[in-house]
Amino acid sequence: MLYSILCYESEAARAARSQQEDDALMSRLAVVQQRLAAQGRLGPVARLMPTTAATTVMAGTRPVVLDGPFAETKEQLFGFYVVDCATLEEAIEVARELAREKPAGALEIRPIARFSPMSAT
Amino acid sequence: MTDLAWINTALTSSRAQVLGALLRYFRNLDTAEDAFQEACLRALKSWPLNGPPRDPAAWLIFVARNFAVDELRRRKKQEPLPPEDLVADSDDDTQAALAERLDASHYRDDILRLLFICCHPDLPVTQQIALALRIVSGLTVKEIARAFLVTESAMEQRITRAKSRIAAAEVAFDAPGAVERAARLAAVAAMIYLLFNEGYSASGGTVHVRVQLCEEAIRLARMLLRLFPAETEIMGLTALLLLQHARAAARLDAENNIVLLEDQDRRLWNRELIAEGSALVEKALRHQHPGPYQVQAAIAAVHAQAAAPADTDWAEIDRLYEILEALQPSPVVTLNRAVAIAKLRGPAQALSMIEPLAARLGGYFHFFGLKGALLMQLGRLEEARAAFDRAIALADTAAEAAHIRLHLDRLVQDSAPRDGMRAS
């Protein structure tokens, strides 16, 4: 069975860490990742940019594009896509295509800050 | 992360929200600060024992508010009571109920107000920054004094004076209307940019202190953008700071000399910050409502995206400076545009563009630096030397002067045409 593990933290707290502290944290996490990768059990790992870089596309036949993250707490995360786009406009177009097929909810576009495409075997 | 480090981060990241709310309740900065201080002390005692609260900011507001109400009760013979509803429900209020009231629309104006009171127009710029660092960021007076290269007691005095000045000023505590909110945002954005520049301009303090100022400015900009996610100029400001800070490691050499953009080791640039800054620029420009921060960020993004100086899209930079000149006409903007013109159409064109600026930029280091570089490229060496001498006389920092001396040395060594200088 493949599992996804989603990481949560207060964004304000993350922003209050210095670059140095953040680098230290990332290298501690890298140790765990390397162990999993060596066992052939690690799939893609992504670090997302802060929600300030997010754009949200509301689902529906005529999708509305909004700045910022999808902030409703009544909806839950159901899945995600990683798409390669040259511009934000392209990414919005992809999200719009998906949004038109969805009856409700939203698609939040978050640029990826770091990506490692390792795949589990 | 250890408990203490976690608590420290939680207190720092909650500070603006908690102080902002307390300021709205009590309408007095000293009361708010004392109460926040007390709540932090109690957090340091309670959190390691009971574990971190679900919402640290709500916890701190609750505890601080109760403390301040008790204090006011104790002194009620001397001082007027706080608004009745505040006292009435403070005893049986629960953390959950309070948290519920902390809806985003309320606390974003709280935080904006807190930042805005530091931007009082009567306060000199350095005092605005010092005050913001003390009140909003919670830096100690000692840390701020170190950043501004003054003694602790001098900084203490400065902050006390600035505080009494803002205490006397009228600040509206009602939720601001759209126009007032926009004005507050603009003032706060300018203050955050100045704070960043204080750290960036290498005018004082150690590298460590300056990096701290830049990182704090970025933290405040991101915080503001989280509160106002659709404000294109706040996107632009945040992007501009990220893109400039991304080059920090390459801007100074081992001897603390400024390294020009075109001479910087681009491998030292922080790609993650560049990616985030560029993403924000793109997001902002989609709205087709350009403002000075967005355009400056877009210029920084064009530089950041060039793998080597020769790959720089000077035509795009020229186009962006043209927009900036229209938005915010200034001789300094024209001066910067002239650098792009020199690349696109040669030094003679650029020189004729900046010569009319002489009267207004007669005391500006970069004017003579660029003029000297252009004259040098044109082979007018005597005039170039005179311009460089003038630039050295006007340099604010040893690094700036050292940089021009480098030009002078080259001028002596060979008279071959060289690229012009440009902002680092």
Coordinates of C-alpha atoms in Angstrom, one line a residue:
Chain A
M1 CA 0.0 0.0 0.0
L2 CA 1.3 3.5 -0.8
Y3 CA 0.7 6.1 1.9
S4 CA 1.0 9.8 1.6
I5 CA 2.2 11.7 4.6
L6 CA 1.1 15.4 4.8
C7 CA 3.0 17.9 6.8
Y8 CA 1.3 20.6 8.9
E9 CA 2.7 23.5 10.9
S10 CA 1.8 27.0 11.9
E11 CA 3.0 29.2 9.0
A12 CA 3.7 32.1 11.3
A13 CA 5.9 29.9 13.4
R14 CA 7.7 28.7 10.3
A15 CA 8.3 32.3 9.2
A16 CA 9.7 33.1 12.6
R17 CA 12.5 30.6 12.2
S18 CA 15.8 32.0 10.9
Q19 CA 17.3 30.7 7.7
Q20 CA 19.9 29.0 9.8
E21 CA 17.3 27.2 12.0
D22 CA 15.4 26.2 8.9
D23 CA 18.4 24.8 7.2
A24 CA 19.2 22.7 10.4
L25 CA 15.6 21.4 10.4
M26 CA 15.8 20.4 6.8
S27 CA 19.0 18.5 7.2
R28 CA 17.5 16.6 10.1
L29 CA 14.6 15.6 7.9
A30 CA 16.9 14.7 5.1
V31 CA 18.5 12.1 7.3
V32 CA 15.2 10.3 7.7
Q33 CA 14.4 10.7 4.0
Q34 CA 17.7 9.2 3.0
R35 CA 17.1 6.1 5.2
L36 CA 13.7 5.6 3.5
A37 CA 15.2 6.1 0.1
A38 CA 17.9 3.6 0.7
Q39 CA 15.2 1.1 1.5
G40 CA 13.5 1.9 -1.7
R41 CA 10.4 3.0 0.1
L42 CA 10.3 6.7 -0.6
G43 CA 8.2 8.3 -3.3
P44 CA 8.2 12.0 -4.3
V45 CA 8.9 14.5 -1.6
A46 CA 7.9 18.1 -2.0
R47 CA 8.3 21.2 0.1
L48 CA 5.6 23.8 -0.8
M49 CA 6.1 27.5 -0.9
P50 CA 4.3 29.5 1.8
T51 CA 0.5 30.0 1.3
T52 CA 1.3 33.6 0.4
A53 CA 2.4 32.2 -3.0
A54 CA -0.9 30.3 -3.4
T55 CA -3.7 30.8 -5.9
T56 CA -7.1 29.2 -5.5
V57 CA -9.4 28.1 -8.3
M58 CA -13.0 27.4 -7.1
A59 CA -14.7 24.4 -8.6
G60 CA -17.6 24.9 -11.0
T61 CA -18.4 25.3 -14.6
R62 CA -17.1 28.8 -14.6
P63 CA -14.1 28.6 -12.2
V64 CA -13.3 31.7 -10.1
V65 CA -9.6 32.4 -9.5
L66 CA -8.7 33.9 -6.1
D67 CA -5.4 35.0 -4.5
G68 CA -4.3 33.1 -1.4
P69 CA -4.8 29.6 -0.1
F70 CA -8.0 27.7 0.2
A71 CA -8.9 28.5 3.8
E72 CA -12.2 26.8 4.4
T73 CA -12.0 24.2 7.2
K74 CA -15.1 22.3 6.3
E75 CA -13.5 20.7 3.3
Q76 CA -10.8 18.1 3.5
L77 CA -7.8 17.4 1.4
F78 CA -8.5 14.5 -1.1
G79 CA -5.6 14.4 -3.3
F80 CA -3.0 16.3 -5.2
Y81 CA -1.3 16.7 -8.6
V82 CA 2.2 17.8 -9.5
V83 CA 2.2 19.5 -12.8
D84 CA 5.1 21.0 -14.7
C85 CA 4.1 24.5 -16.0
A86 CA 6.2 27.3 -17.5
T87 CA 4.0 30.0 -15.9
L88 CA 1.4 30.5 -13.2
E89 CA -1.1 31.2 -15.9
E90 CA -0.5 27.7 -17.3
A91 CA -1.0 26.2 -13.9
I92 CA -4.2 28.1 -13.5
E93 CA -5.4 26.8 -16.8
V94 CA -4.7 23.2 -15.7
A95 CA -6.6 23.8 -12.4
R96 CA -9.5 25.4 -14.3
E97 CA -9.7 22.3 -16.5
L98 CA -10.0 20.1 -13.4
A99 CA -12.3 22.6 -11.6
R100 CA -14.8 22.4 -14.4
E101 CA -15.1 18.7 -13.9
K102 CA -15.6 19.0 -10.1
P103 CA -19.1 19.7 -8.7
A104 CA -17.8 21.4 -5.5
G105 CA -14.7 22.3 -3.6
A106 CA -11.6 24.0 -4.8
L107 CA -8.1 23.5 -6.2
E108 CA -5.3 25.3 -4.5
I109 CA -2.2 26.0 -6.6
R110 CA 1.0 26.0 -4.5
P111 CA 4.3 26.4 -6.2
I112 CA 6.8 23.8 -5.0
A113 CA 10.0 25.1 -3.4
R114 CA 11.9 21.8 -3.3
F115 CA 11.1 18.6 -5.1
S116 CA 12.7 15.2 -5.1
P117 CA 11.1 12.8 -7.5
M118 CA 12.4 9.5 -6.0
S119 CA 9.9 6.7 -6.6
A120 CA 9.1 3.8 -4.3
T121 CA 9.7 0.4 -5.9
Chain B
M1 CA 13.3 21.2 18.4
T2 CA 13.6 21.6 22.1
D3 CA 10.6 22.8 24.1
L4 CA 12.2 26.2 24.8
A5 CA 13.0 26.8 21.1
W6 CA 9.5 25.9 20.2
I7 CA 8.1 28.2 22.9
N8 CA 10.3 31.0 21.7
T9 CA 9.1 30.6 18.1
A10 CA 5.5 30.5 19.2
L11 CA 5.9 33.7 21.3
T12 CA 7.7 35.5 18.5
S13 CA 5.1 34.5 15.8
S14 CA 2.1 35.3 18.1
R15 CA 3.5 38.7 19.3
A16 CA 2.0 41.0 16.7
Q17 CA -1.5 39.4 16.8
V18 CA -1.6 39.3 20.6
L19 CA -0.3 42.9 21.1
G20 CA -2.6 44.1 18.3
A21 CA -5.6 42.6 20.1
L22 CA -4.6 43.9 23.5
L23 CA -4.1 47.4 22.0
R24 CA -7.6 47.3 20.7
Y25 CA -9.0 46.3 24.1
F26 CA -7.0 48.7 26.3
R27 CA -6.1 51.4 23.8
N28 CA -2.8 51.9 25.6
L29 CA 0.5 50.6 24.3
D30 CA 2.2 50.3 27.7
T31 CA -0.7 48.3 29.2
A32 CA -0.7 46.0 26.2
E33 CA 3.1 45.5 26.4
D34 CA 3.1 44.8 30.1
A35 CA 0.2 42.3 29.8
F36 CA 1.9 40.6 26.9
Q37 CA 5.1 40.4 28.9
E38 CA 3.3 38.8 31.8
A39 CA 1.5 36.3 29.5
C40 CA 4.8 35.3 28.0
L41 CA 6.3 34.6 31.5
R42 CA 3.2 32.5 32.4
A43 CA 3.6 30.6 29.1
L44 CA 7.2 29.8 29.9
K45 CA 6.0 28.3 33.2
S46 CA 2.9 26.6 32.0
W47 CA 3.6 25.3 28.5
P48 CA 6.6 23.0 29.4
L49 CA 4.3 21.4 32.1
N50 CA 1.0 21.3 30.3
G51 CA 2.1 21.0 26.7
P52 CA 1.6 23.7 24.0
P53 CA -1.9 25.1 23.7
R54 CA -3.8 24.4 20.5
D55 CA -3.8 28.1 19.6
P56 CA -0.9 29.9 21.3
A57 CA -2.0 33.4 20.3
A58 CA -5.5 32.8 21.7
W59 CA -4.0 31.5 25.0
L60 CA -1.7 34.5 25.3
I61 CA -4.5 37.0 24.5
F62 CA -6.8 35.3 27.1
V63 CA -4.1 35.3 29.9
A64 CA -2.8 38.8 29.1
R65 CA -6.3 40.3 29.0
N66 CA -7.2 38.8 32.3
F67 CA -4.0 40.1 33.8
A68 CA -4.5 43.6 32.5
V69 CA -8.1 43.7 33.7
D70 CA -6.9 42.7 37.2
E71 CA -4.2 45.3 37.1
L72 CA -6.7 48.0 36.1
R73 CA -9.1 46.9 38.8
R74 CA -6.3 47.2 41.4
R75 CA -5.6 50.7 40.2
K76 CA -9.1 51.8 39.5
K77 CA -9.1 54.6 42.0
Q78 CA -6.5 56.4 40.0
E79 CA -7.5 55.4 36.5
P80 CA -10.7 55.1 34.6
L81 CA -12.2 51.6 34.1
P82 CA -11.9 49.8 30.8
P83 CA -15.1 49.5 28.7
E84 CA -17.8 47.7 30.8
D85 CA -18.3 44.7 28.5
L86 CA -14.6 43.9 28.8
V87 CA -14.8 43.7 32.6
A88 CA -18.1 42.0 32.7
D89 CA -17.3 38.9 30.8
S90 CA -13.6 38.5 31.6
D91 CA -14.1 36.1 34.5
D92 CA -16.2 33.4 32.9
D93 CA -14.8 33.8 29.4
T94 CA -13.2 30.7 28.1
Q95 CA -10.3 30.3 25.8
A96 CA -12.5 28.6 23.2
A97 CA -15.0 31.4 23.1
L98 CA -12.2 34.0 22.8
A99 CA -10.5 32.1 20.1
E100 CA -13.8 32.1 18.2
R101 CA -13.9 35.9 18.3
L102 CA -10.4 36.1 16.8
D103 CA -11.8 36.0 13.3
A104 CA -9.4 37.0 10.6
S105 CA -11.2 40.2 9.7
H106 CA -10.7 41.5 13.2
Y107 CA -7.1 40.5 13.9
R108 CA -5.8 41.6 10.6
D109 CA -6.8 45.1 11.3
D110 CA -5.3 44.7 14.8
I111 CA -1.9 43.8 13.4
L112 CA -2.1 46.5 10.7
R113 CA -2.9 49.1 13.4
L114 CA 0.0 47.9 15.5
L115 CA 2.4 48.3 12.6
F116 CA 0.7 51.6 11.5
I117 CA 1.2 53.4 14.8
C118 CA 5.0 52.9 14.3
C119 CA 4.7 54.8 11.0
H120 CA 3.7 58.1 12.6
P121 CA 4.6 60.8 10.0
D122 CA 6.2 63.0 12.7
L123 CA 8.7 60.3 13.5
P124 CA 12.0 60.2 11.6
V125 CA 12.4 57.1 9.6
T126 CA 15.1 55.6 11.9
Q127 CA 12.7 56.0 14.8
Q128 CA 9.9 54.4 13.0
I129 CA 12.1 51.4 12.3
A130 CA 13.5 51.2 15.8
L131 CA 9.9 51.4 17.2
A132 CA 8.7 48.7 15.0
L133 CA 11.6 46.4 15.9
R134 CA 10.9 47.0 19.6
I135 CA 7.0 46.9 19.6
V136 CA 6.1 44.6 16.7
S137 CA 9.2 42.3 16.5
G138 CA 10.0 42.3 20.2
L139 CA 13.7 42.8 19.7
T140 CA 15.5 44.0 22.9
V141 CA 16.7 47.6 23.1
K142 CA 20.3 46.2 23.1
E143 CA 19.7 44.3 19.9
I144 CA 18.3 47.4 18.2
A145 CA 21.1 49.6 19.5
R146 CA 23.6 47.2 17.9
A147 CA 21.8 47.3 14.6
F148 CA 22.0 51.1 14.5
L149 CA 25.5 51.4 16.0
V150 CA 24.4 53.6 18.9
T151 CA 24.7 53.0 22.7
E152 CA 21.9 51.2 24.5
S153 CA 21.0 54.2 26.5
A154 CA 20.8 56.4 23.4
M155 CA 18.5 53.9 21.8
E156 CA 16.4 53.6 25.0
Q157 CA 15.9 57.3 25.0
R158 CA 15.0 57.3 21.3
I159 CA 12.4 54.7 21.7
T160 CA 10.9 56.3 24.8
R161 CA 10.6 59.6 23.0
A162 CA 9.1 57.9 20.0
K163 CA 6.6 56.1 22.2
S164 CA 5.4 59.2 24.0
R165 CA 5.0 60.8 20.6
I166 CA 2.7 58.1 19.3
A167 CA 0.9 57.9 22.6
A168 CA -0.2 61.5 22.1
A169 CA -1.3 60.8 18.5
E170 CA -4.8 60.0 17.7
V171 CA -5.2 56.5 16.2
A172 CA -8.6 55.3 15.2
F173 CA -9.5 52.1 16.9
D174 CA -12.6 51.3 14.8
A175 CA -12.2 49.0 11.9
P176 CA -10.8 51.2 9.1
G177 CA -12.7 51.8 5.9
A178 CA -11.3 50.7 2.6
V179 CA -9.5 54.0 1.9
E180 CA -8.0 54.3 5.4
R181 CA -6.9 50.6 5.3
A182 CA -5.2 51.2 1.9
A183 CA -3.4 54.3 3.4
R184 CA -2.3 52.3 6.4
L185 CA -1.0 49.4 4.2
A186 CA 1.0 51.8 2.1
A187 CA 2.6 53.4 5.2
V188 CA 3.4 50.1 6.7
A189 CA 4.8 48.7 3.4
A190 CA 7.1 51.7 3.2
M191 CA 8.3 51.1 6.8
I192 CA 9.0 47.4 6.2
Y193 CA 10.9 48.3 3.0
L194 CA 13.0 50.8 5.0
L195 CA 13.6 48.2 7.7
F196 CA 14.9 45.8 5.0
N197 CA 17.1 48.5 3.5
E198 CA 18.6 49.3 6.9
G199 CA 19.7 45.7 7.0
Y200 CA 20.6 45.5 3.3
S201 CA 22.5 48.8 2.9
A202 CA 25.5 47.7 4.9
S203 CA 25.6 51.0 6.6
G204 CA 26.0 49.7 10.1
G205 CA 26.3 46.7 12.4
T206 CA 27.8 43.3 11.8
V207 CA 26.7 41.0 9.0
H208 CA 24.8 38.9 11.5
V209 CA 22.8 41.9 12.8
R210 CA 22.0 43.0 9.2
V211 CA 20.8 39.6 8.1
Q212 CA 18.5 39.6 11.2
L213 CA 17.0 42.9 10.1
C214 CA 16.4 41.6 6.5
E215 CA 14.9 38.4 7.7
E216 CA 12.6 40.3 10.1
A217 CA 11.5 42.6 7.3
I218 CA 10.7 39.5 5.2
R219 CA 8.8 37.9 8.1
L220 CA 6.7 41.1 8.5
A221 CA 6.0 41.4 4.8
R222 CA 4.9 37.7 4.6
M223 CA 2.7 38.2 7.7
L224 CA 1.1 41.2 6.0
L225 CA 0.5 39.3 2.8
R226 CA -1.1 36.4 4.7
L227 CA -3.5 38.9 6.1
F228 CA -4.1 40.7 2.8
P229 CA -3.6 38.0 0.3
A230 CA -5.0 39.9 -2.7
E231 CA -3.0 43.1 -2.2
T232 CA -0.8 43.2 -5.3
E233 CA 1.6 45.8 -3.9
I234 CA 2.2 43.7 -0.8
M235 CA 2.9 40.7 -3.1
G236 CA 5.3 43.0 -4.9
L237 CA 7.0 44.2 -1.7
T238 CA 7.4 40.6 -0.4
A239 CA 8.8 39.5 -3.7
L240 CA 11.2 42.5 -3.9
L241 CA 12.6 41.7 -0.4
L242 CA 12.9 37.9 -1.2
L243 CA 14.7 38.6 -4.5
Q244 CA 17.1 41.1 -3.0
H245 CA 17.8 39.0 0.0
A246 CA 18.4 36.0 -2.2
R247 CA 21.6 37.7 -3.3
A248 CA 22.9 38.5 0.2
A249 CA 25.6 35.8 0.2
A250 CA 27.1 37.1 -3.0
R251 CA 26.9 40.8 -2.3
L252 CA 30.0 41.3 -0.2
D253 CA 33.4 39.7 -0.6
A254 CA 35.6 38.4 2.1
E255 CA 36.9 42.0 2.8
N256 CA 33.3 43.3 3.0
N257 CA 33.6 45.0 -0.3
I258 CA 30.4 45.4 -2.4
V259 CA 30.4 43.0 -5.3
L260 CA 28.5 44.3 -8.3
L261 CA 25.6 42.3 -9.6
E262 CA 27.5 41.4 -12.8
D263 CA 30.5 40.3 -10.8
Q264 CA 28.6 38.2 -8.3
D265 CA 29.0 34.5 -8.0
R266 CA 25.5 33.5 -9.0
R267 CA 26.0 30.0 -7.5
L268 CA 25.8 31.8 -4.1
W269 CA 22.3 33.1 -4.9
N270 CA 19.5 31.5 -2.9
R271 CA 17.4 29.7 -5.5
E272 CA 14.6 29.0 -3.2
L273 CA 14.1 32.6 -2.3
I274 CA 14.4 33.6 -6.0
A275 CA 11.7 31.0 -6.9
E276 CA 9.3 32.3 -4.3
G277 CA 9.9 35.9 -5.2
S278 CA 9.4 35.2 -8.9
A279 CA 6.2 33.3 -8.1
L280 CA 4.9 36.3 -6.2
V281 CA 5.8 38.7 -9.0
E282 CA 4.0 36.6 -11.5
K283 CA 1.0 36.3 -9.2
A284 CA 0.9 40.1 -8.7
L285 CA 1.4 41.0 -12.4
R286 CA -1.6 38.8 -13.4
H287 CA -3.8 41.5 -12.0
Q288 CA -2.4 44.1 -14.5
H289 CA -2.5 46.7 -11.8
P290 CA 1.2 47.5 -11.5
G291 CA 2.7 49.5 -8.6
P292 CA 6.2 50.5 -7.7
Y293 CA 7.0 47.5 -5.5
Q294 CA 5.7 45.0 -8.2
V295 CA 7.7 46.7 -10.9
Q296 CA 10.9 46.8 -8.9
A297 CA 10.4 43.2 -7.9
A298 CA 9.9 42.3 -11.6
I299 CA 13.2 44.0 -12.4
A300 CA 14.9 42.0 -9.6
A301 CA 13.3 38.9 -11.0
V302 CA 14.7 39.5 -14.5
H303 CA 18.2 39.9 -13.0
A304 CA 17.7 36.8 -10.9
Q305 CA 16.6 34.6 -13.8
A306 CA 19.7 35.3 -15.9
A307 CA 22.1 32.4 -15.5
A308 CA 25.0 34.8 -16.4
P309 CA 25.2 38.6 -16.7
A310 CA 25.3 38.3 -20.5
D311 CA 21.9 36.5 -20.4
T312 CA 20.2 39.5 -18.8
D313 CA 17.1 40.6 -20.7
W314 CA 18.0 44.3 -20.8
A315 CA 15.2 45.1 -23.1
E316 CA 12.7 43.8 -20.6
I317 CA 14.5 45.7 -17.8
D318 CA 14.4 48.9 -19.9
R319 CA 10.6 48.3 -20.4
L320 CA 10.0 47.8 -16.7
Y321 CA 12.0 51.0 -15.8
E322 CA 9.9 52.9 -18.2
I323 CA 6.8 51.7 -16.4
L324 CA 8.4 52.6 -13.1
E325 CA 9.3 56.1 -14.3
A326 CA 5.7 56.7 -15.2
L327 CA 4.5 55.3 -11.8
Q328 CA 7.0 57.0 -9.7
P329 CA 9.0 59.6 -11.6
S330 CA 12.4 60.1 -9.9
P331 CA 15.9 60.9 -11.1
V332 CA 17.2 57.8 -9.4
V333 CA 14.8 55.6 -11.5
T334 CA 16.0 57.4 -14.6
L335 CA 19.6 56.8 -13.5
N336 CA 18.9 53.1 -13.1
R337 CA 17.2 53.0 -16.5
A338 CA 20.3 54.5 -18.0
V339 CA 22.2 51.4 -17.0
A340 CA 19.8 49.3 -19.2
I341 CA 20.1 51.9 -22.0
A342 CA 23.9 51.6 -21.8
K343 CA 23.6 47.9 -22.4
L344 CA 21.1 48.2 -25.2
R345 CA 22.2 51.3 -27.0
G346 CA 25.7 52.1 -25.8
P347 CA 27.3 54.4 -23.3
A348 CA 26.9 57.7 -25.3
Q349 CA 23.1 57.4 -25.2
A350 CA 23.1 56.5 -21.5
L351 CA 25.4 59.5 -20.7
S352 CA 23.1 61.9 -22.5
M353 CA 20.2 60.5 -20.5
I354 CA 21.8 61.1 -17.2
E355 CA 23.5 64.4 -17.8
P356 CA 20.3 66.4 -17.2
L357 CA 20.1 64.7 -13.8
A358 CA 23.3 66.3 -12.6
A359 CA 21.6 69.2 -10.8
R360 CA 19.3 66.9 -8.8
L361 CA 21.8 64.1 -8.2
G362 CA 24.8 66.3 -7.5
G363 CA 25.2 64.7 -4.1
Y364 CA 24.5 61.1 -5.1
F365 CA 27.2 58.5 -5.0
H366 CA 25.7 56.3 -7.7
F367 CA 25.3 59.1 -10.1
F368 CA 29.0 59.8 -10.2
G369 CA 29.8 56.1 -10.2
L370 CA 27.7 55.5 -13.3
K371 CA 28.9 58.7 -15.0
G372 CA 32.5 57.7 -14.4
A373 CA 31.9 54.2 -15.7
L374 CA 30.2 55.5 -18.9
L375 CA 32.9 58.1 -19.5
M376 CA 35.5 55.4 -19.1
Q377 CA 33.8 53.2 -21.7
L378 CA 33.8 56.2 -24.0
G379 CA 37.6 56.6 -23.4
R380 CA 37.1 60.0 -21.8
L381 CA 39.5 59.1 -19.0
E382 CA 40.2 62.5 -17.4
E383 CA 36.5 63.2 -17.0
A384 CA 36.0 59.6 -15.8
R385 CA 38.6 60.1 -13.1
A386 CA 36.9 63.4 -12.0
A387 CA 33.6 61.6 -11.7
F388 CA 35.1 58.7 -9.7
D389 CA 36.9 61.2 -7.3
R390 CA 33.5 62.8 -6.7
A391 CA 31.9 59.4 -6.1
I392 CA 34.5 58.5 -3.5
A393 CA 33.9 61.8 -1.7
L394 CA 30.2 61.0 -1.6
A395 CA 30.5 57.3 -0.6
D396 CA 28.5 56.4 2.5
T397 CA 30.5 53.3 3.3
A398 CA 34.0 52.1 3.1
A399 CA 32.9 49.3 0.8
E400 CA 31.4 51.8 -1.7
A401 CA 34.5 53.9 -1.7
A402 CA 36.7 50.8 -2.1
H403 CA 34.6 49.8 -5.1
I404 CA 35.2 53.1 -6.9
R405 CA 38.9 52.9 -6.1
L406 CA 38.9 49.5 -7.9
H407 CA 37.5 51.4 -11.0
L408 CA 40.2 54.0 -10.6
D409 CA 42.9 51.3 -10.5
R410 CA 41.5 49.8 -13.6
L411 CA 41.5 53.2 -15.2
V412 CA 45.2 53.5 -14.5
Q413 CA 46.0 49.9 -15.5
D414 CA 44.3 49.9 -18.9
S415 CA 42.1 52.2 -20.8
A416 CA 40.2 49.4 -22.5
P417 CA 36.5 50.0 -22.5
R418 CA 34.7 48.2 -19.7
D419 CA 31.1 47.5 -18.7
G420 CA 29.3 50.1 -16.8
M421 CA 28.6 49.9 -13.1
R422 CA 25.2 49.1 -11.8
A423 CA 23.5 48.7 -8.6
S424 CA 24.5 45.6 -6.6

